[in-house]
Amino acid sequence: DAKTTQPTSMDCAEGRAANLPCNHSTISGNEYVYWYRQIHSQGPQYIIHGLKNNETNEMASLIITEDRKSSTLILPHATLRDTAVYYCIVRPSRGSGAGSYQLTFGKGTKLSVIP
Amino acid sequence: DTAVSQTPKYLVTQMGNDKSIKCEQNLGHDTMYWYKQDSKKFLKIMFSYNNKELIINETVPNRFSPKSPDKAHLNLHINSLELGDSAVYFCASSPKGLASDTQYFGPGTRLTVL
């Protein structure tokens, strides 16, 4: 079972920042927040992950609240190619049994970037 | 350079047949995975392999069997195909199979059972 809650869908104007929220109120101290996306008819693609601190890479920024119960993925300048389903996933930071290896995908947020 | 590749991309077959899907990764990763995405778009883990050892096996029918001839390959064999097996199957790999590893996915194989 997915341990995250995301809006079903969102729209964003091309060139604007896309802010995708995720609630993970039951997250434990050793669990990372991961973001993947799946563009239509392609395999999931890693975007970014974080534990406590905010993170930024060439694709996106990840803002994690101080209590770690929610986070926001930010695509600073959305393009049409960013239209995809975005998955927020909580994973343990240390392996402890078979379940720690897997990615458990929820329903994700379908982001539509509009021209 | 394709990091994780799968063949075939599309597979259409009759019920009762036996088929295989191949997966190769050129990333030098130790762990590989198979995921299934059903018609409702839910992605679920099926198997993972680390150093030729099966380390997780979700509740999938034993008609499905992963086979790894070497560290770079993890093939999925399916016996006695059923209508419900129709789905998109994704292969993935990760460096060490650690819980914190990033997984890299292949393009998927769309299996249609008639």
PDB file of C-alpha atoms in Angstrom:
ATOM      1  CA  ASP A   1       0.000   0.000   0.000  1.00  0.00           C
ATOM      2  CA  ALA A   2       1.235   3.442  -0.944  1.00  0.00           C
ATOM      3  CA  LYS A   3       2.083   5.601   2.070  1.00  0.00           C
ATOM      4  CA  THR A   4       1.550   8.877   0.242  1.00  0.00           C
ATOM      5  CA  THR A   5      -1.380  11.016  -0.864  1.00  0.00           C
ATOM      6  CA  GLN A   6      -1.259  13.136  -3.994  1.00  0.00           C
ATOM      7  CA  PRO A   7      -3.851  15.102  -5.982  1.00  0.00           C
ATOM      8  CA  THR A   8      -5.199  13.149  -8.910  1.00  0.00           C
ATOM      9  CA  SER A   9      -4.422  15.812 -11.488  1.00  0.00           C
ATOM     10  CA  MET A  10      -3.015  19.295 -11.958  1.00  0.00           C
ATOM     11  CA  ASP A  11      -2.597  21.773 -14.786  1.00  0.00           C
ATOM     12  CA  CYS A  12       0.308  24.144 -15.264  1.00  0.00           C
ATOM     13  CA  ALA A  13       0.924  26.812 -17.888  1.00  0.00           C
ATOM     14  CA  GLU A  14       4.009  26.326 -20.015  1.00  0.00           C
ATOM     15  CA  GLY A  15       6.968  28.278 -18.671  1.00  0.00           C
ATOM     16  CA  ARG A  16       5.517  28.592 -15.194  1.00  0.00           C
ATOM     17  CA  ALA A  17       6.624  26.679 -12.119  1.00  0.00           C
ATOM     18  CA  ALA A  18       4.772  23.448 -11.421  1.00  0.00           C
ATOM     19  CA  ASN A  19       4.353  22.698  -7.716  1.00  0.00           C
ATOM     20  CA  LEU A  20       3.275  19.144  -6.989  1.00  0.00           C
ATOM     21  CA  PRO A  21       2.307  18.394  -3.375  1.00  0.00           C
ATOM     22  CA  CYS A  22       2.566  15.107  -1.543  1.00  0.00           C
ATOM     23  CA  ASN A  23       1.382  14.143   1.936  1.00  0.00           C
ATOM     24  CA  HIS A  24       3.241  11.434   3.823  1.00  0.00           C
ATOM     25  CA  SER A  25       2.020  11.941   7.363  1.00  0.00           C
ATOM     26  CA  THR A  26       3.103   8.480   8.568  1.00  0.00           C
ATOM     27  CA  ILE A  27       6.690   8.778   7.340  1.00  0.00           C
ATOM     28  CA  SER A  28       9.283   7.471   9.784  1.00  0.00           C
ATOM     29  CA  GLY A  29      12.687   8.898  10.570  1.00  0.00           C
ATOM     30  CA  ASN A  30      14.657   6.546   8.313  1.00  0.00           C
ATOM     31  CA  GLU A  31      12.481   6.931   5.232  1.00  0.00           C
ATOM     32  CA  TYR A  32      13.353   8.903   2.119  1.00  0.00           C
ATOM     33  CA  VAL A  33      10.919  10.763  -0.114  1.00  0.00           C
ATOM     34  CA  TYR A  34      11.435   9.813  -3.751  1.00  0.00           C
ATOM     35  CA  TRP A  35       9.884  11.309  -6.851  1.00  0.00           C
ATOM     36  CA  TYR A  36       9.543   9.498 -10.151  1.00  0.00           C
ATOM     37  CA  ARG A  37       7.562  10.404 -13.236  1.00  0.00           C
ATOM     38  CA  GLN A  38       6.111   8.405 -16.089  1.00  0.00           C
ATOM     39  CA  ILE A  39       5.675  10.045 -19.440  1.00  0.00           C
ATOM     40  CA  HIS A  40       3.031   8.391 -21.596  1.00  0.00           C
ATOM     41  CA  SER A  41       4.117   4.997 -22.941  1.00  0.00           C
ATOM     42  CA  GLN A  42       7.541   5.192 -21.273  1.00  0.00           C
ATOM     43  CA  GLY A  43       9.112   3.643 -18.210  1.00  0.00           C
ATOM     44  CA  PRO A  44       9.230   5.548 -14.916  1.00  0.00           C
ATOM     45  CA  GLN A  45      12.041   8.080 -14.641  1.00  0.00           C
ATOM     46  CA  TYR A  46      13.828   9.073 -11.450  1.00  0.00           C
ATOM     47  CA  ILE A  47      13.596  12.777 -10.621  1.00  0.00           C
ATOM     48  CA  ILE A  48      14.914  13.483  -7.146  1.00  0.00           C
ATOM     49  CA  HIS A  49      14.908  12.244  -3.563  1.00  0.00           C
ATOM     50  CA  GLY A  50      15.518  13.644  -0.085  1.00  0.00           C
ATOM     51  CA  LEU A  51      15.512  12.756   3.591  1.00  0.00           C
ATOM     52  CA  LYS A  52      15.283  15.948   5.625  1.00  0.00           C
ATOM     53  CA  ASN A  53      16.871  18.786   3.737  1.00  0.00           C
ATOM     54  CA  ASN A  54      15.614  20.447   0.603  1.00  0.00           C
ATOM     55  CA  GLU A  55      17.254  19.136  -2.531  1.00  0.00           C
ATOM     56  CA  THR A  56      17.828  20.521  -6.010  1.00  0.00           C
ATOM     57  CA  ASN A  57      19.143  18.963  -9.194  1.00  0.00           C
ATOM     58  CA  GLU A  58      19.022  19.750 -12.877  1.00  0.00           C
ATOM     59  CA  MET A  59      15.459  18.518 -13.164  1.00  0.00           C
ATOM     60  CA  ALA A  60      13.663  19.792 -10.087  1.00  0.00           C
ATOM     61  CA  SER A  61      13.680  20.965  -6.495  1.00  0.00           C
ATOM     62  CA  LEU A  62      12.273  19.053  -3.540  1.00  0.00           C
ATOM     63  CA  ILE A  63      10.988  20.958  -0.540  1.00  0.00           C
ATOM     64  CA  ILE A  64      10.356  18.846   2.575  1.00  0.00           C
ATOM     65  CA  THR A  65       8.501  20.383   5.518  1.00  0.00           C
ATOM     66  CA  GLU A  66      10.242  20.521   8.864  1.00  0.00           C
ATOM     67  CA  ASP A  67       7.977  17.840  10.342  1.00  0.00           C
ATOM     68  CA  ARG A  68       8.570  15.749   7.187  1.00  0.00           C
ATOM     69  CA  LYS A  69       4.877  15.014   6.846  1.00  0.00           C
ATOM     70  CA  SER A  70       4.614  16.590   3.424  1.00  0.00           C
ATOM     71  CA  SER A  71       6.751  17.672   0.508  1.00  0.00           C
ATOM     72  CA  THR A  72       6.521  19.592  -2.747  1.00  0.00           C
ATOM     73  CA  LEU A  73       8.198  18.831  -6.029  1.00  0.00           C
ATOM     74  CA  ILE A  74       8.944  21.957  -8.009  1.00  0.00           C
ATOM     75  CA  LEU A  75       9.582  22.025 -11.739  1.00  0.00           C
ATOM     76  CA  PRO A  76      10.824  25.599 -12.107  1.00  0.00           C
ATOM     77  CA  HIS A  77       9.909  26.189 -15.754  1.00  0.00           C
ATOM     78  CA  ALA A  78       7.477  23.569 -16.959  1.00  0.00           C
ATOM     79  CA  THR A  79       7.586  22.555 -20.611  1.00  0.00           C
ATOM     80  CA  LEU A  80       5.178  20.480 -22.659  1.00  0.00           C
ATOM     81  CA  ARG A  81       7.557  17.531 -22.277  1.00  0.00           C
ATOM     82  CA  ASP A  82       6.976  17.607 -18.524  1.00  0.00           C
ATOM     83  CA  THR A  83       3.424  16.369 -19.043  1.00  0.00           C
ATOM     84  CA  ALA A  84       3.425  13.058 -17.167  1.00  0.00           C
ATOM     85  CA  VAL A  85       2.206  11.200 -14.097  1.00  0.00           C
ATOM     86  CA  TYR A  86       4.329  12.132 -11.081  1.00  0.00           C
ATOM     87  CA  TYR A  87       4.752   9.630  -8.257  1.00  0.00           C
ATOM     88  CA  CYS A  88       5.770  10.486  -4.709  1.00  0.00           C
ATOM     89  CA  ILE A  89       7.176   7.403  -2.956  1.00  0.00           C
ATOM     90  CA  VAL A  90       8.373   6.828   0.596  1.00  0.00           C
ATOM     91  CA  ARG A  91      11.206   4.315   1.027  1.00  0.00           C
ATOM     92  CA  PRO A  92      13.381   3.251   3.947  1.00  0.00           C
ATOM     93  CA  SER A  93      16.938   4.547   3.843  1.00  0.00           C
ATOM     94  CA  ARG A  94      18.365   1.262   5.058  1.00  0.00           C
ATOM     95  CA  GLY A  95      17.581  -2.209   3.817  1.00  0.00           C
ATOM     96  CA  SER A  96      15.604  -4.253   6.287  1.00  0.00           C
ATOM     97  CA  GLY A  97      13.827  -7.075   4.610  1.00  0.00           C
ATOM     98  CA  ALA A  98      12.504  -7.670   1.146  1.00  0.00           C
ATOM     99  CA  GLY A  99      10.072  -4.782   1.259  1.00  0.00           C
ATOM    100  CA  SER A 100      12.856  -2.257   1.506  1.00  0.00           C
ATOM    101  CA  TYR A 101      14.036  -2.939  -2.043  1.00  0.00           C
ATOM    102  CA  GLN A 102      10.840  -2.293  -3.850  1.00  0.00           C
ATOM    103  CA  LEU A 103       9.281   0.902  -5.077  1.00  0.00           C
ATOM    104  CA  THR A 104       5.617   1.050  -4.089  1.00  0.00           C
ATOM    105  CA  PHE A 105       3.804   3.237  -6.578  1.00  0.00           C
ATOM    106  CA  GLY A 106       0.510   4.927  -5.777  1.00  0.00           C
ATOM    107  CA  LYS A 107      -1.793   6.573  -8.269  1.00  0.00           C
ATOM    108  CA  GLY A 108       0.371   9.668  -8.689  1.00  0.00           C
ATOM    109  CA  THR A 109      -0.543  13.112 -10.000  1.00  0.00           C
ATOM    110  CA  LYS A 110      -1.239  13.560 -13.670  1.00  0.00           C
ATOM    111  CA  LEU A 111       0.399  16.868 -14.574  1.00  0.00           C
ATOM    112  CA  SER A 112      -0.758  18.516 -17.779  1.00  0.00           C
ATOM    113  CA  VAL A 113       1.399  21.373 -19.058  1.00  0.00           C
ATOM    114  CA  ILE A 114      -0.724  23.659 -21.180  1.00  0.00           C
ATOM    115  CA  PRO A 115       0.680  25.841 -23.989  1.00  0.00           C
TER     116      PRO A 115
ATOM    117  CA  ASP B   1      23.434   4.522 -25.210  1.00  0.00           C
ATOM    118  CA  THR B   2      20.464   2.652 -23.800  1.00  0.00           C
ATOM    119  CA  ALA B   3      20.885   2.006 -20.091  1.00  0.00           C
ATOM    120  CA  VAL B   4      18.076  -0.523 -19.584  1.00  0.00           C
ATOM    121  CA  SER B   5      16.654  -2.182 -22.660  1.00  0.00           C
ATOM    122  CA  GLN B   6      13.832  -4.676 -23.139  1.00  0.00           C
ATOM    123  CA  THR B   7      12.787  -6.873 -26.041  1.00  0.00           C
ATOM    124  CA  PRO B   8      10.330  -7.127 -27.529  1.00  0.00           C
ATOM    125  CA  LYS B   9       8.535  -3.815 -27.169  1.00  0.00           C
ATOM    126  CA  TYR B  10       5.219  -5.392 -28.131  1.00  0.00           C
ATOM    127  CA  LEU B  11       4.167  -9.024 -27.729  1.00  0.00           C
ATOM    128  CA  VAL B  12       0.837 -10.398 -28.892  1.00  0.00           C
ATOM    129  CA  THR B  13       0.115 -14.045 -28.216  1.00  0.00           C
ATOM    130  CA  GLN B  14      -2.608 -16.608 -27.620  1.00  0.00           C
ATOM    131  CA  MET B  15      -3.786 -17.947 -24.298  1.00  0.00           C
ATOM    132  CA  GLY B  16      -1.887 -20.983 -23.159  1.00  0.00           C
ATOM    133  CA  ASN B  17       1.355 -20.074 -24.899  1.00  0.00           C
ATOM    134  CA  ASP B  18       4.731 -19.704 -23.200  1.00  0.00           C
ATOM    135  CA  LYS B  19       6.677 -16.518 -23.821  1.00  0.00           C
ATOM    136  CA  SER B  20       9.784 -14.676 -22.628  1.00  0.00           C
ATOM    137  CA  ILE B  21      10.682 -11.032 -22.275  1.00  0.00           C
ATOM    138  CA  LYS B  22      14.349 -10.082 -22.209  1.00  0.00           C
ATOM    139  CA  CYS B  23      15.990  -7.319 -20.218  1.00  0.00           C
ATOM    140  CA  GLU B  24      19.547  -6.052 -20.350  1.00  0.00           C
ATOM    141  CA  GLN B  25      21.272  -3.258 -18.463  1.00  0.00           C
ATOM    142  CA  ASN B  26      24.670  -1.771 -19.316  1.00  0.00           C
ATOM    143  CA  LEU B  27      25.002   0.241 -16.114  1.00  0.00           C
ATOM    144  CA  GLY B  28      27.010  -2.326 -14.219  1.00  0.00           C
ATOM    145  CA  HIS B  29      24.272  -2.574 -11.604  1.00  0.00           C
ATOM    146  CA  ASP B  30      24.026  -5.491  -9.194  1.00  0.00           C
ATOM    147  CA  THR B  31      20.243  -5.634  -8.841  1.00  0.00           C
ATOM    148  CA  MET B  32      17.480  -5.936 -11.420  1.00  0.00           C
ATOM    149  CA  TYR B  33      13.693  -5.887 -11.094  1.00  0.00           C
ATOM    150  CA  TRP B  34      10.501  -6.691 -12.937  1.00  0.00           C
ATOM    151  CA  TYR B  35       7.374  -4.574 -12.496  1.00  0.00           C
ATOM    152  CA  LYS B  36       3.887  -5.035 -13.934  1.00  0.00           C
ATOM    153  CA  GLN B  37       1.614  -2.156 -14.904  1.00  0.00           C
ATOM    154  CA  ASP B  38      -1.980  -3.227 -15.365  1.00  0.00           C
ATOM    155  CA  SER B  39      -4.789  -1.617 -17.335  1.00  0.00           C
ATOM    156  CA  LYS B  40      -5.561   0.694 -14.427  1.00  0.00           C
ATOM    157  CA  LYS B  41      -1.973   1.965 -14.604  1.00  0.00           C
ATOM    158  CA  PHE B  42      -0.932   0.598 -11.211  1.00  0.00           C
ATOM    159  CA  LEU B  43       2.766  -0.301 -11.126  1.00  0.00           C
ATOM    160  CA  LYS B  44       3.594  -3.264  -8.907  1.00  0.00           C
ATOM    161  CA  ILE B  45       6.859  -5.034  -8.151  1.00  0.00           C
ATOM    162  CA  MET B  46       7.066  -8.654  -9.241  1.00  0.00           C
ATOM    163  CA  PHE B  47      10.671  -9.766  -8.683  1.00  0.00           C
ATOM    164  CA  SER B  48      14.146  -8.540  -8.000  1.00  0.00           C
ATOM    165  CA  TYR B  49      17.494 -10.273  -8.446  1.00  0.00           C
ATOM    166  CA  ASN B  50      20.804  -9.481  -6.777  1.00  0.00           C
ATOM    167  CA  ASN B  51      23.924 -11.429  -7.761  1.00  0.00           C
ATOM    168  CA  LYS B  52      21.758 -14.146  -9.278  1.00  0.00           C
ATOM    169  CA  GLU B  53      19.791 -14.542  -6.098  1.00  0.00           C
ATOM    170  CA  LEU B  54      16.076 -13.865  -5.944  1.00  0.00           C
ATOM    171  CA  ILE B  55      15.625 -11.479  -3.076  1.00  0.00           C
ATOM    172  CA  ILE B  56      11.966 -10.572  -3.275  1.00  0.00           C
ATOM    173  CA  ASN B  57       9.109 -12.404  -4.855  1.00  0.00           C
ATOM    174  CA  GLU B  58       5.712 -10.788  -4.581  1.00  0.00           C
ATOM    175  CA  THR B  59       2.556 -12.883  -4.748  1.00  0.00           C
ATOM    176  CA  VAL B  60       2.730 -13.593  -8.452  1.00  0.00           C
ATOM    177  CA  PRO B  61       1.683 -16.911  -9.994  1.00  0.00           C
ATOM    178  CA  ASN B  62       4.434 -19.478 -10.345  1.00  0.00           C
ATOM    179  CA  ARG B  63       3.783 -19.380 -14.079  1.00  0.00           C
ATOM    180  CA  PHE B  64       6.089 -16.354 -13.963  1.00  0.00           C
ATOM    181  CA  SER B  65       9.762 -17.074 -13.467  1.00  0.00           C
ATOM    182  CA  PRO B  66      12.704 -14.686 -13.670  1.00  0.00           C
ATOM    183  CA  LYS B  67      15.960 -16.031 -15.052  1.00  0.00           C
ATOM    184  CA  SER B  68      19.312 -14.277 -14.876  1.00  0.00           C
ATOM    185  CA  PRO B  69      22.077 -15.744 -17.079  1.00  0.00           C
ATOM    186  CA  ASP B  70      24.475 -13.038 -15.868  1.00  0.00           C
ATOM    187  CA  LYS B  71      24.491  -9.831 -13.878  1.00  0.00           C
ATOM    188  CA  ALA B  72      23.501  -7.710 -16.871  1.00  0.00           C
ATOM    189  CA  HIS B  73      20.402  -9.694 -17.812  1.00  0.00           C
ATOM    190  CA  LEU B  74      17.134 -10.595 -16.127  1.00  0.00           C
ATOM    191  CA  ASN B  75      14.639 -12.323 -18.387  1.00  0.00           C
ATOM    192  CA  LEU B  76      11.005 -12.975 -17.528  1.00  0.00           C
ATOM    193  CA  HIS B  77       9.488 -16.297 -18.573  1.00  0.00           C
ATOM    194  CA  ILE B  78       5.749 -16.739 -18.533  1.00  0.00           C
ATOM    195  CA  ASN B  79       4.115 -20.140 -18.952  1.00  0.00           C
ATOM    196  CA  SER B  80       0.507 -20.899 -19.882  1.00  0.00           C
ATOM    197  CA  LEU B  81      -0.400 -17.291 -20.558  1.00  0.00           C
ATOM    198  CA  GLU B  82      -3.813 -16.083 -19.394  1.00  0.00           C
ATOM    199  CA  LEU B  83      -5.934 -13.123 -20.431  1.00  0.00           C
ATOM    200  CA  GLY B  84      -5.188 -11.410 -17.118  1.00  0.00           C
ATOM    201  CA  ASP B  85      -1.493 -11.383 -17.893  1.00  0.00           C
ATOM    202  CA  SER B  86      -2.070  -8.633 -20.435  1.00  0.00           C
ATOM    203  CA  ALA B  87      -0.168  -5.624 -19.137  1.00  0.00           C
ATOM    204  CA  VAL B  88       2.964  -3.575 -19.622  1.00  0.00           C
ATOM    205  CA  TYR B  89       6.020  -5.140 -18.016  1.00  0.00           C
ATOM    206  CA  PHE B  90       8.926  -2.947 -16.965  1.00  0.00           C
ATOM    207  CA  CYS B  91      12.426  -4.039 -16.161  1.00  0.00           C
ATOM    208  CA  ALA B  92      14.569  -1.889 -13.856  1.00  0.00           C
ATOM    209  CA  SER B  93      18.004  -1.954 -12.271  1.00  0.00           C
ATOM    210  CA  SER B  94      19.756  -0.332  -9.337  1.00  0.00           C
ATOM    211  CA  PRO B  95      23.414  -0.160  -8.276  1.00  0.00           C
ATOM    212  CA  LYS B  96      23.519  -2.325  -5.163  1.00  0.00           C
ATOM    213  CA  GLY B  97      19.953  -3.219  -4.339  1.00  0.00           C
ATOM    214  CA  LEU B  98      20.047  -0.998  -1.295  1.00  0.00           C
ATOM    215  CA  ALA B  99      16.838   0.495  -0.041  1.00  0.00           C
ATOM    216  CA  SER B 100      18.137   3.974  -0.846  1.00  0.00           C
ATOM    217  CA  ASP B 101      19.238   3.161  -4.406  1.00  0.00           C
ATOM    218  CA  THR B 102      17.697   4.876  -7.394  1.00  0.00           C
ATOM    219  CA  GLN B 103      16.080   2.492  -9.850  1.00  0.00           C
ATOM    220  CA  TYR B 104      16.414   2.953 -13.594  1.00  0.00           C
ATOM    221  CA  PHE B 105      13.612   1.637 -15.773  1.00  0.00           C
ATOM    222  CA  GLY B 106      13.455   0.189 -19.240  1.00  0.00           C
ATOM    223  CA  PRO B 107      10.941   1.292 -21.867  1.00  0.00           C
ATOM    224  CA  GLY B 108       8.484  -1.489 -21.148  1.00  0.00           C
ATOM    225  CA  THR B 109       7.040  -4.472 -23.010  1.00  0.00           C
ATOM    226  CA  ARG B 110       3.335  -4.388 -23.803  1.00  0.00           C
ATOM    227  CA  LEU B 111       1.999  -7.934 -23.588  1.00  0.00           C
ATOM    228  CA  THR B 112      -1.411  -8.676 -25.080  1.00  0.00           C
ATOM    229  CA  VAL B 113      -2.919 -12.118 -24.543  1.00  0.00           C
ATOM    230  CA  LEU B 114      -5.780 -13.004 -26.886  1.00  0.00           C
TER     231      LEU B 114
END
